[in-house]
PDB file of C-alpha atoms in Angstrom:
ATOM      1  CA  MET A  20       0.000   0.000   0.000  1.00 37.00           C
ATOM      2  CA  PRO A  21       1.285   3.494  -0.750  1.00 38.00           C
ATOM      3  CA  ALA A  22       2.324   5.638   2.155  1.00 37.00           C
ATOM      4  CA  THR A  23      -0.277   7.965   3.592  1.00 36.00           C
ATOM      5  CA  SER A  24       0.110  11.668   2.893  1.00 36.00           C
ATOM      6  CA  THR A  25       0.539  14.286   5.595  1.00 37.00           C
ATOM      7  CA  GLU A  26      -1.673  17.333   5.953  1.00 38.00           C
ATOM      8  CA  THR A  27       1.059  19.498   4.397  1.00 39.00           C
ATOM      9  CA  ASP A  28       0.999  17.484   1.172  1.00 46.00           C
ATOM     10  CA  ARG A  29      -2.186  19.133  -0.086  1.00 48.00           C
ATOM     11  CA  ARG A  30      -4.520  22.087   0.226  1.00 48.00           C
ATOM     12  CA  PRO A  31      -6.663  22.261   3.370  1.00 49.00           C
ATOM     13  CA  GLY A  32     -10.335  21.254   2.965  1.00 47.00           C
ATOM     14  CA  ALA A  33     -12.337  23.483   0.646  1.00 45.00           C
ATOM     15  CA  PRO A  34     -15.177  25.671   1.943  1.00 44.00           C
ATOM     16  CA  GLU A  35     -18.624  24.184   2.199  1.00 52.00           C
ATOM     17  CA  GLY A  36     -21.524  25.389   0.073  1.00 57.00           C
ATOM     18  CA  ALA A  37     -23.593  24.637  -3.012  1.00 67.00           C
ATOM     19  CA  PRO A  38     -21.629  22.813  -5.717  1.00 88.00           C
ATOM     20  CA  ARG A  39     -20.236  24.887  -8.551  1.00 92.00           C
ATOM     21  CA  ILE A  40     -20.288  21.853 -10.859  1.00 96.00           C
ATOM     22  CA  ARG A  41     -22.909  19.128 -10.663  1.00 96.00           C
ATOM     23  CA  LEU A  42     -23.404  16.137 -12.974  1.00 97.00           C
ATOM     24  CA  ARG A  43     -26.455  13.946 -12.477  1.00 96.00           C
ATOM     25  CA  GLY A  44     -26.844  10.593 -14.181  1.00 96.00           C
ATOM     26  CA  VAL A  45     -24.757  11.620 -17.195  1.00 97.00           C
ATOM     27  CA  HIS A  46     -24.671   9.024 -19.989  1.00 97.00           C
ATOM     28  CA  LYS A  47     -22.791   9.298 -23.266  1.00 97.00           C
ATOM     29  CA  ALA A  48     -22.304   6.689 -25.981  1.00 97.00           C
ATOM     30  CA  PHE A  49     -20.783   6.766 -29.442  1.00 95.00           C
ATOM     31  CA  GLY A  50     -22.626   4.073 -31.345  1.00 95.00           C
ATOM     32  CA  PRO A  51     -22.354   0.846 -29.342  1.00 95.00           C
ATOM     33  CA  LYS A  52     -19.465   2.175 -27.214  1.00 95.00           C
ATOM     34  CA  VAL A  53     -20.644   3.511 -23.857  1.00 95.00           C
ATOM     35  CA  VAL A  54     -18.170   6.105 -22.559  1.00 96.00           C
ATOM     36  CA  LEU A  55     -20.053   7.644 -19.627  1.00 96.00           C
ATOM     37  CA  ASP A  56     -22.483   5.357 -17.866  1.00 95.00           C
ATOM     38  CA  GLY A  57     -24.374   7.340 -15.250  1.00 95.00           C
ATOM     39  CA  ILE A  58     -21.871   9.852 -13.872  1.00 96.00           C
ATOM     40  CA  ASP A  59     -22.877  11.549 -10.623  1.00 95.00           C
ATOM     41  CA  LEU A  60     -20.348  14.160  -9.534  1.00 95.00           C
ATOM     42  CA  GLU A  61     -20.274  17.399  -7.558  1.00 95.00           C
ATOM     43  CA  VAL A  62     -17.425  19.891  -7.181  1.00 95.00           C
ATOM     44  CA  GLY A  63     -17.749  22.648  -4.612  1.00 93.00           C
ATOM     45  CA  VAL A  64     -16.767  26.302  -4.670  1.00 91.00           C
ATOM     46  CA  GLY A  65     -13.045  26.526  -3.929  1.00 90.00           C
ATOM     47  CA  GLU A  66     -12.529  22.766  -4.227  1.00 93.00           C
ATOM     48  CA  SER A  67      -9.696  21.112  -6.139  1.00 94.00           C
ATOM     49  CA  LEU A  68     -10.871  17.775  -7.555  1.00 96.00           C
ATOM     50  CA  VAL A  69      -8.465  15.422  -9.296  1.00 96.00           C
ATOM     51  CA  ILE A  70      -9.861  12.728 -11.598  1.00 96.00           C
ATOM     52  CA  LEU A  71      -7.774   9.600 -12.099  1.00 94.00           C
ATOM     53  CA  GLY A  72      -8.368   6.922 -14.708  1.00 87.00           C
ATOM     54  CA  GLY A  73      -6.642   4.877 -17.341  1.00 82.00           C
ATOM     55  CA  SER A  74      -6.312   5.833 -20.990  1.00 77.00           C
ATOM     56  CA  GLY A  75      -9.659   5.678 -22.750  1.00 77.00           C
ATOM     57  CA  SER A  76     -11.632   5.793 -19.517  1.00 82.00           C
ATOM     58  CA  GLY A  77     -13.645   8.831 -20.630  1.00 87.00           C
ATOM     59  CA  LYS A  78     -11.882  11.641 -18.752  1.00 88.00           C
ATOM     60  CA  SER A  79     -11.652  13.948 -21.772  1.00 87.00           C
ATOM     61  CA  VAL A  80     -15.281  13.276 -22.716  1.00 93.00           C
ATOM     62  CA  LEU A  81     -16.240  14.179 -19.155  1.00 93.00           C
ATOM     63  CA  PHE A  82     -14.351  17.486 -19.482  1.00 90.00           C
ATOM     64  CA  LYS A  83     -16.190  18.280 -22.715  1.00 92.00           C
ATOM     65  CA  HIS A  84     -19.517  17.783 -20.969  1.00 95.00           C
ATOM     66  CA  ILE A  85     -18.518  20.092 -18.125  1.00 94.00           C
ATOM     67  CA  VAL A  86     -17.805  22.965 -20.540  1.00 91.00           C
ATOM     68  CA  GLY A  87     -20.805  22.216 -22.745  1.00 91.00           C
ATOM     69  CA  LEU A  88     -18.868  21.069 -25.799  1.00 91.00           C
ATOM     70  CA  MET A  89     -20.861  17.839 -25.651  1.00 94.00           C
ATOM     71  CA  GLN A  90     -24.411  17.210 -24.511  1.00 94.00           C
ATOM     72  CA  PRO A  91     -25.261  14.069 -22.521  1.00 96.00           C
ATOM     73  CA  ASP A  92     -27.524  11.441 -24.023  1.00 97.00           C
ATOM     74  CA  GLU A  93     -29.176  11.302 -20.611  1.00 97.00           C
ATOM     75  CA  GLY A  94     -28.730  13.252 -17.392  1.00 97.00           C
ATOM     76  CA  SER A  95     -27.763  16.841 -16.714  1.00 96.00           C
ATOM     77  CA  VAL A  96     -24.723  19.068 -16.267  1.00 96.00           C
ATOM     78  CA  GLU A  97     -25.129  22.159 -14.093  1.00 95.00           C
ATOM     79  CA  ILE A  98     -22.700  25.042 -13.638  1.00 94.00           C
ATOM     80  CA  GLY A  99     -23.597  27.247 -10.690  1.00 91.00           C
ATOM     81  CA  GLY A 100     -27.034  25.648 -10.613  1.00 91.00           C
ATOM     82  CA  VAL A 101     -27.719  26.331 -14.311  1.00 92.00           C
ATOM     83  CA  ASP A 102     -28.460  23.325 -16.522  1.00 94.00           C
ATOM     84  CA  LEU A 103     -26.316  23.698 -19.634  1.00 95.00           C
ATOM     85  CA  ALA A 104     -28.995  21.994 -21.731  1.00 94.00           C
ATOM     86  CA  SER A 105     -31.337  24.915 -21.010  1.00 94.00           C
ATOM     87  CA  LEU A 106     -29.007  27.501 -22.578  1.00 93.00           C
ATOM     88  CA  ASP A 107     -29.015  28.811 -26.113  1.00 93.00           C
ATOM     89  CA  ARG A 108     -25.760  29.240 -28.052  1.00 91.00           C
ATOM     90  CA  ARG A 109     -25.107  32.799 -26.854  1.00 92.00           C
ATOM     91  CA  GLU A 110     -25.785  31.895 -23.209  1.00 93.00           C
ATOM     92  CA  LEU A 111     -23.531  28.849 -23.483  1.00 91.00           C
ATOM     93  CA  ILE A 112     -20.693  30.964 -24.887  1.00 88.00           C
ATOM     94  CA  ALA A 113     -21.195  33.406 -22.001  1.00 88.00           C
ATOM     95  CA  ILE A 114     -21.028  30.691 -19.342  1.00 90.00           C
ATOM     96  CA  ARG A 115     -17.815  29.337 -20.862  1.00 89.00           C
ATOM     97  CA  THR A 116     -16.120  32.630 -19.973  1.00 87.00           C
ATOM     98  CA  ARG A 117     -16.331  31.396 -16.373  1.00 89.00           C
ATOM     99  CA  PHE A 118     -13.855  28.642 -17.301  1.00 91.00           C
ATOM    100  CA  GLY A 119     -10.114  28.682 -17.775  1.00 90.00           C
ATOM    101  CA  MET A 120      -8.679  25.641 -19.544  1.00 87.00           C
ATOM    102  CA  SER A 121      -5.083  24.483 -19.669  1.00 84.00           C
ATOM    103  CA  PHE A 122      -4.170  21.638 -21.993  1.00 77.00           C
ATOM    104  CA  GLN A 123      -1.226  19.273 -22.357  1.00 69.00           C
ATOM    105  CA  GLU A 124       1.963  21.062 -23.446  1.00 62.00           C
ATOM    106  CA  GLY A 125       0.157  24.382 -22.938  1.00 59.00           C
ATOM    107  CA  ALA A 126      -1.451  24.294 -26.431  1.00 78.00           C
ATOM    108  CA  LEU A 127       0.109  27.661 -27.239  1.00 87.00           C
ATOM    109  CA  PHE A 128      -0.039  29.449 -30.583  1.00 89.00           C
ATOM    110  CA  ASP A 129       3.449  28.934 -32.034  1.00 91.00           C
ATOM    111  CA  SER A 130       3.290  32.104 -34.139  1.00 92.00           C
ATOM    112  CA  MET A 131       2.534  34.334 -31.126  1.00 95.00           C
ATOM    113  CA  THR A 132       4.829  35.538 -28.374  1.00 95.00           C
ATOM    114  CA  VAL A 133       4.178  34.532 -24.771  1.00 96.00           C
ATOM    115  CA  ALA A 134       2.499  37.884 -24.112  1.00 96.00           C
ATOM    116  CA  GLU A 135       0.340  37.604 -27.233  1.00 95.00           C
ATOM    117  CA  ASN A 136      -0.778  34.109 -26.206  1.00 94.00           C
ATOM    118  CA  ILE A 137      -1.905  35.354 -22.797  1.00 94.00           C
ATOM    119  CA  ALA A 138      -3.499  38.473 -24.290  1.00 94.00           C
ATOM    120  CA  PHE A 139      -5.505  36.451 -26.823  1.00 91.00           C
ATOM    121  CA  PRO A 140      -8.568  35.749 -24.619  1.00 89.00           C
ATOM    122  CA  LEU A 141      -8.421  39.283 -23.214  1.00 91.00           C
ATOM    123  CA  ARG A 142      -8.598  40.809 -26.679  1.00 88.00           C
ATOM    124  CA  ARG A 143     -11.483  38.550 -27.650  1.00 84.00           C
ATOM    125  CA  SER A 144     -13.442  39.495 -24.534  1.00 79.00           C
ATOM    126  CA  ARG A 145     -12.980  43.247 -25.174  1.00 77.00           C
ATOM    127  CA  ARG A 146     -13.183  43.879 -21.440  1.00 77.00           C
ATOM    128  CA  ARG A 147      -9.954  45.897 -21.253  1.00 83.00           C
ATOM    129  CA  ASP A 148      -8.173  48.533 -23.266  1.00 88.00           C
ATOM    130  CA  ARG A 149      -4.637  48.041 -24.566  1.00 87.00           C
ATOM    131  CA  ALA A 150      -2.997  49.246 -21.351  1.00 91.00           C
ATOM    132  CA  GLY A 151      -5.319  47.107 -19.254  1.00 92.00           C
ATOM    133  CA  ILE A 152      -4.492  44.023 -21.317  1.00 94.00           C
ATOM    134  CA  GLN A 153      -0.756  44.576 -20.884  1.00 94.00           C
ATOM    135  CA  GLN A 154      -1.216  45.050 -17.141  1.00 94.00           C
ATOM    136  CA  ARG A 155      -3.178  41.819 -16.851  1.00 94.00           C
ATOM    137  CA  VAL A 156      -0.619  39.909 -18.962  1.00 95.00           C
ATOM    138  CA  ASP A 157       2.146  41.100 -16.622  1.00 94.00           C
ATOM    139  CA  GLU A 158       0.069  40.084 -13.577  1.00 91.00           C
ATOM    140  CA  CYS A 159      -0.521  36.600 -14.976  1.00 91.00           C
ATOM    141  CA  LEU A 160       3.148  36.098 -15.772  1.00 93.00           C
ATOM    142  CA  ARG A 161       4.064  37.096 -12.210  1.00 89.00           C
ATOM    143  CA  MET A 162       1.523  34.626 -10.833  1.00 87.00           C
ATOM    144  CA  VAL A 163       3.180  31.741 -12.677  1.00 88.00           C
ATOM    145  CA  GLY A 164       6.725  32.900 -11.982  1.00 88.00           C
ATOM    146  CA  LEU A 165       7.611  33.910 -15.547  1.00 91.00           C
ATOM    147  CA  GLU A 166       8.155  37.658 -15.302  1.00 91.00           C
ATOM    148  CA  GLY A 167      10.121  39.066 -18.215  1.00 91.00           C
ATOM    149  CA  THR A 168       9.328  36.280 -20.685  1.00 93.00           C
ATOM    150  CA  GLY A 169       6.540  38.068 -22.579  1.00 94.00           C
ATOM    151  CA  ALA A 170       8.628  38.703 -25.691  1.00 95.00           C
ATOM    152  CA  LYS A 171       9.785  35.090 -26.027  1.00 95.00           C
ATOM    153  CA  MET A 172       8.302  32.622 -28.523  1.00 95.00           C
ATOM    154  CA  PRO A 173       6.939  29.264 -27.316  1.00 92.00           C
ATOM    155  CA  SER A 174       9.780  27.477 -29.133  1.00 92.00           C
ATOM    156  CA  GLU A 175      12.246  29.217 -26.812  1.00 94.00           C
ATOM    157  CA  LEU A 176      10.654  27.781 -23.686  1.00 91.00           C
ATOM    158  CA  SER A 177      11.086  24.498 -21.839  1.00 88.00           C
ATOM    159  CA  GLY A 178       8.156  22.131 -21.477  1.00 85.00           C
ATOM    160  CA  GLY A 179       7.491  23.270 -17.919  1.00 85.00           C
ATOM    161  CA  MET A 180       7.587  26.924 -18.920  1.00 89.00           C
ATOM    162  CA  ARG A 181       5.094  26.286 -21.739  1.00 90.00           C
ATOM    163  CA  ARG A 182       2.742  24.657 -19.228  1.00 87.00           C
ATOM    164  CA  ARG A 183       3.000  27.691 -16.987  1.00 89.00           C
ATOM    165  CA  VAL A 184       2.303  30.057 -19.889  1.00 92.00           C
ATOM    166  CA  GLY A 185      -0.758  27.893 -20.585  1.00 89.00           C
ATOM    167  CA  PHE A 186      -1.824  28.417 -16.958  1.00 89.00           C
ATOM    168  CA  ALA A 187      -1.285  32.176 -17.305  1.00 91.00           C
ATOM    169  CA  ARG A 188      -3.540  32.252 -20.366  1.00 92.00           C
ATOM    170  CA  ALA A 189      -6.140  30.126 -18.563  1.00 89.00           C
ATOM    171  CA  ILE A 190      -6.392  32.607 -15.677  1.00 88.00           C
ATOM    172  CA  ALA A 191      -6.289  35.761 -17.821  1.00 90.00           C
ATOM    173  CA  LEU A 192     -10.057  36.306 -17.589  1.00 89.00           C
ATOM    174  CA  GLU A 193     -10.106  35.526 -13.844  1.00 87.00           C
ATOM    175  CA  PRO A 194     -12.287  32.426 -14.251  1.00 90.00           C
ATOM    176  CA  GLU A 195     -14.315  30.777 -11.503  1.00 91.00           C
ATOM    177  CA  ILE A 196     -13.393  27.296 -12.732  1.00 93.00           C
ATOM    178  CA  LEU A 197     -10.005  26.004 -13.883  1.00 92.00           C
ATOM    179  CA  LEU A 198      -9.656  22.781 -15.858  1.00 93.00           C
ATOM    180  CA  PHE A 199      -6.211  21.168 -16.109  1.00 90.00           C
ATOM    181  CA  ASP A 200      -5.644  18.372 -18.623  1.00 88.00           C
ATOM    182  CA  GLU A 201      -2.543  16.307 -17.694  1.00 86.00           C
ATOM    183  CA  PRO A 202      -0.615  19.373 -16.464  1.00 87.00           C
ATOM    184  CA  THR A 203       2.579  17.472 -15.541  1.00 85.00           C
ATOM    185  CA  THR A 204       2.789  14.735 -18.198  1.00 83.00           C
ATOM    186  CA  GLY A 205       6.319  14.360 -19.545  1.00 81.00           C
ATOM    187  CA  LEU A 206       7.936  16.676 -16.986  1.00 82.00           C
ATOM    188  CA  ASP A 207      10.819  15.723 -14.725  1.00 87.00           C
ATOM    189  CA  PRO A 208      10.153  15.477 -10.950  1.00 89.00           C
ATOM    190  CA  VAL A 209      11.553  18.922 -10.159  1.00 88.00           C
ATOM    191  CA  MET A 210       9.533  20.687 -12.862  1.00 84.00           C
ATOM    192  CA  THR A 211       6.465  18.672 -11.837  1.00 87.00           C
ATOM    193  CA  ALA A 212       6.817  19.987  -8.294  1.00 89.00           C
ATOM    194  CA  ILE A 213       7.197  23.545  -9.622  1.00 86.00           C
ATOM    195  CA  VAL A 214       4.075  23.203 -11.779  1.00 84.00           C
ATOM    196  CA  ASP A 215       2.147  21.778  -8.820  1.00 90.00           C
ATOM    197  CA  GLU A 216       3.189  24.739  -6.682  1.00 88.00           C
ATOM    198  CA  VAL A 217       1.985  27.112  -9.398  1.00 84.00           C
ATOM    199  CA  ILE A 218      -1.397  25.342  -9.487  1.00 87.00           C
ATOM    200  CA  LEU A 219      -1.671  25.587  -5.697  1.00 88.00           C
ATOM    201  CA  GLY A 220      -0.787  29.272  -5.902  1.00 85.00           C
ATOM    202  CA  LEU A 221      -3.555  29.866  -8.439  1.00 83.00           C
ATOM    203  CA  LEU A 222      -6.078  28.329  -6.047  1.00 84.00           C
ATOM    204  CA  LYS A 223      -5.097  30.322  -2.966  1.00 79.00           C
ATOM    205  CA  ASP A 224      -8.070  32.669  -3.087  1.00 65.00           C
ATOM    206  CA  ARG A 225     -10.278  29.732  -1.989  1.00 62.00           C
ATOM    207  CA  GLU A 226     -12.995  30.715  -4.461  1.00 83.00           C
ATOM    208  CA  THR A 227     -11.562  29.176  -7.620  1.00 89.00           C
ATOM    209  CA  THR A 228     -12.778  25.657  -8.368  1.00 93.00           C
ATOM    210  CA  ALA A 229     -10.350  23.314 -10.113  1.00 93.00           C
ATOM    211  CA  VAL A 230     -10.775  19.982 -11.888  1.00 95.00           C
ATOM    212  CA  THR A 231      -7.593  18.199 -12.929  1.00 94.00           C
ATOM    213  CA  ILE A 232      -7.107  15.098 -15.061  1.00 91.00           C
ATOM    214  CA  THR A 233      -3.791  13.389 -14.426  1.00 88.00           C
ATOM    215  CA  HIS A 234      -1.978  10.045 -14.344  1.00 84.00           C
ATOM    216  CA  ASP A 235       0.701  11.467 -12.049  1.00 87.00           C
ATOM    217  CA  LEU A 236      -0.224  10.136  -8.616  1.00 92.00           C
ATOM    218  CA  LYS A 237       2.266  12.214  -6.644  1.00 92.00           C
ATOM    219  CA  SER A 238       1.046  15.368  -8.345  1.00 92.00           C
ATOM    220  CA  ALA A 239      -2.594  14.329  -7.882  1.00 94.00           C
ATOM    221  CA  PHE A 240      -2.295  13.926  -4.132  1.00 95.00           C
ATOM    222  CA  ARG A 241      -0.311  17.157  -3.847  1.00 93.00           C
ATOM    223  CA  VAL A 242      -2.943  19.426  -5.436  1.00 94.00           C
ATOM    224  CA  ALA A 243      -6.204  17.632  -4.564  1.00 95.00           C
ATOM    225  CA  ASP A 244      -8.773  18.349  -1.898  1.00 94.00           C
ATOM    226  CA  ARG A 245     -10.574  15.282  -3.224  1.00 96.00           C
ATOM    227  CA  VAL A 246      -9.641  12.474  -5.607  1.00 97.00           C
ATOM    228  CA  ALA A 247     -12.054  10.508  -7.824  1.00 96.00           C
ATOM    229  CA  MET A 248     -11.430   7.529 -10.088  1.00 95.00           C
ATOM    230  CA  LEU A 249     -13.228   6.992 -13.380  1.00 94.00           C
ATOM    231  CA  TYR A 250     -13.522   3.439 -14.651  1.00 93.00           C
ATOM    232  CA  GLY A 251     -16.046   1.716 -16.889  1.00 91.00           C
ATOM    233  CA  GLY A 252     -17.828   5.012 -17.483  1.00 93.00           C
ATOM    234  CA  ARG A 253     -18.523   5.545 -13.787  1.00 94.00           C
ATOM    235  CA  ILE A 254     -16.957   7.194 -10.780  1.00 95.00           C
ATOM    236  CA  ILE A 255     -16.057   4.056  -8.818  1.00 95.00           C
ATOM    237  CA  ALA A 256     -14.373   5.771  -5.867  1.00 96.00           C
ATOM    238  CA  ALA A 257     -13.938   9.258  -4.435  1.00 96.00           C
ATOM    239  CA  GLY A 258     -12.633  10.781  -1.257  1.00 96.00           C
ATOM    240  CA  GLU A 259     -10.108  13.058   0.377  1.00 96.00           C
ATOM    241  CA  PRO A 260      -6.540  11.990  -0.439  1.00 95.00           C
ATOM    242  CA  ASP A 261      -5.836  10.043   2.760  1.00 95.00           C
ATOM    243  CA  ALA A 262      -9.205   8.291   2.644  1.00 96.00           C
ATOM    244  CA  PHE A 263      -8.869   7.568  -1.078  1.00 96.00           C
ATOM    245  CA  ARG A 264      -5.588   5.760  -0.531  1.00 95.00           C
ATOM    246  CA  ARG A 265      -7.330   3.454   1.946  1.00 95.00           C
ATOM    247  CA  ILE A 266     -10.304   2.556  -0.274  1.00 96.00           C
ATOM    248  CA  ASP A 267     -10.642  -1.223  -0.317  1.00 94.00           C
ATOM    249  CA  ASP A 268     -11.369  -1.653  -4.011  1.00 95.00           C
ATOM    250  CA  PRO A 269      -8.935  -3.846  -5.987  1.00 95.00           C
ATOM    251  CA  ARG A 270      -9.245  -1.582  -9.041  1.00 95.00           C
ATOM    252  CA  VAL A 271      -8.253   1.481  -7.026  1.00 95.00           C
ATOM    253  CA  GLN A 272      -5.388  -0.311  -5.328  1.00 95.00           C
ATOM    254  CA  GLN A 273      -4.030  -1.718  -8.594  1.00 94.00           C
ATOM    255  CA  PHE A 274      -4.029   1.772 -10.097  1.00 93.00           C
ATOM    256  CA  LEU A 275      -2.354   3.335  -7.051  1.00 94.00           C
ATOM    257  CA  GLU A 276       0.279   0.627  -6.848  1.00 92.00           C
ATOM    258  CA  GLY A 277       0.871   0.482 -10.614  1.00 90.00           C
ATOM    259  CA  ARG A 278       0.630  -3.298 -10.705  1.00 89.00           C
ATOM    260  CA  ALA A 279       0.538  -5.136 -14.028  1.00 91.00           C
ATOM    261  CA  THR A 280      -1.891  -7.744 -12.722  1.00 90.00           C
ATOM    262  CA  GLY A 281      -5.362  -7.138 -11.404  1.00 89.00           C
ATOM    263  CA  PRO A 282      -8.901  -6.299 -12.507  1.00 90.00           C
ATOM    264  CA  LEU A 283      -7.818  -3.246 -14.549  1.00 87.00           C
ATOM    265  CA  SER A 284      -5.604  -5.350 -16.795  1.00 83.00           C
ATOM    266  CA  GLU A 285      -7.970  -8.276 -17.380  1.00 75.00           C
ATOM    267  CA  GLY A 286      -8.227  -8.817 -21.129  1.00 55.00           C
ATOM    268  CA  VAL A 287      -5.315  -6.446 -21.825  1.00 55.00           C
ATOM    269  CA  ARG A 288      -2.598  -8.032 -23.944  1.00 49.00           C
TER     270      ARG A 288
END
């Protein structure tokens, strides 16, 4: 069994209140392939939820439902108590401004400088003038520890720096909800720790809700208030990090221990 974490390994418990994200009985299939099979999930205001699961378990499809890029075949997805299915196109676009999304490798525009990448959503929103955009870009770069890099091109940055620029762009519009897709994949242990610290720093205000998909267990338990595991289209286990590690489910324990044999690998060649 993995060692238990200490209280200093993660953020303290998130504030109580109505959930910011709520999925009820969400089903999604593509032809005969069932990807989500009755997902029930709530994420509170100020909570950092990490979702674990093997490749092809439906984590990315779940993300797309949360931001309204996909509609469930059955069930509902609510953001701040609003059912996304009840919104028209304009209202759905408006609610997406409450999200900040950071993808693998940062997903930066190669032809834009670091500053231009971060400024991109600000310019589209038209909420700030030119000076205001530059001020916000500088603020975001400070928040991720990359002051003075605005004039650089993405090709000049390391993998960890590109991730952090992706985070800076994700927070540019001061979103209520941050979504992180495999934020530490491919990074060395030191850079992973740095990226985790940046994520924790972004969540310090206790009002920002975060949902992170990752295979990196050390990173997961470092940034999570709560951990959930997706398998077979369902959330099969969830709990605070210490409690999650003790869940007596052979699928959870095989995943945590990284064993080749067990129920997760049955039928895998």
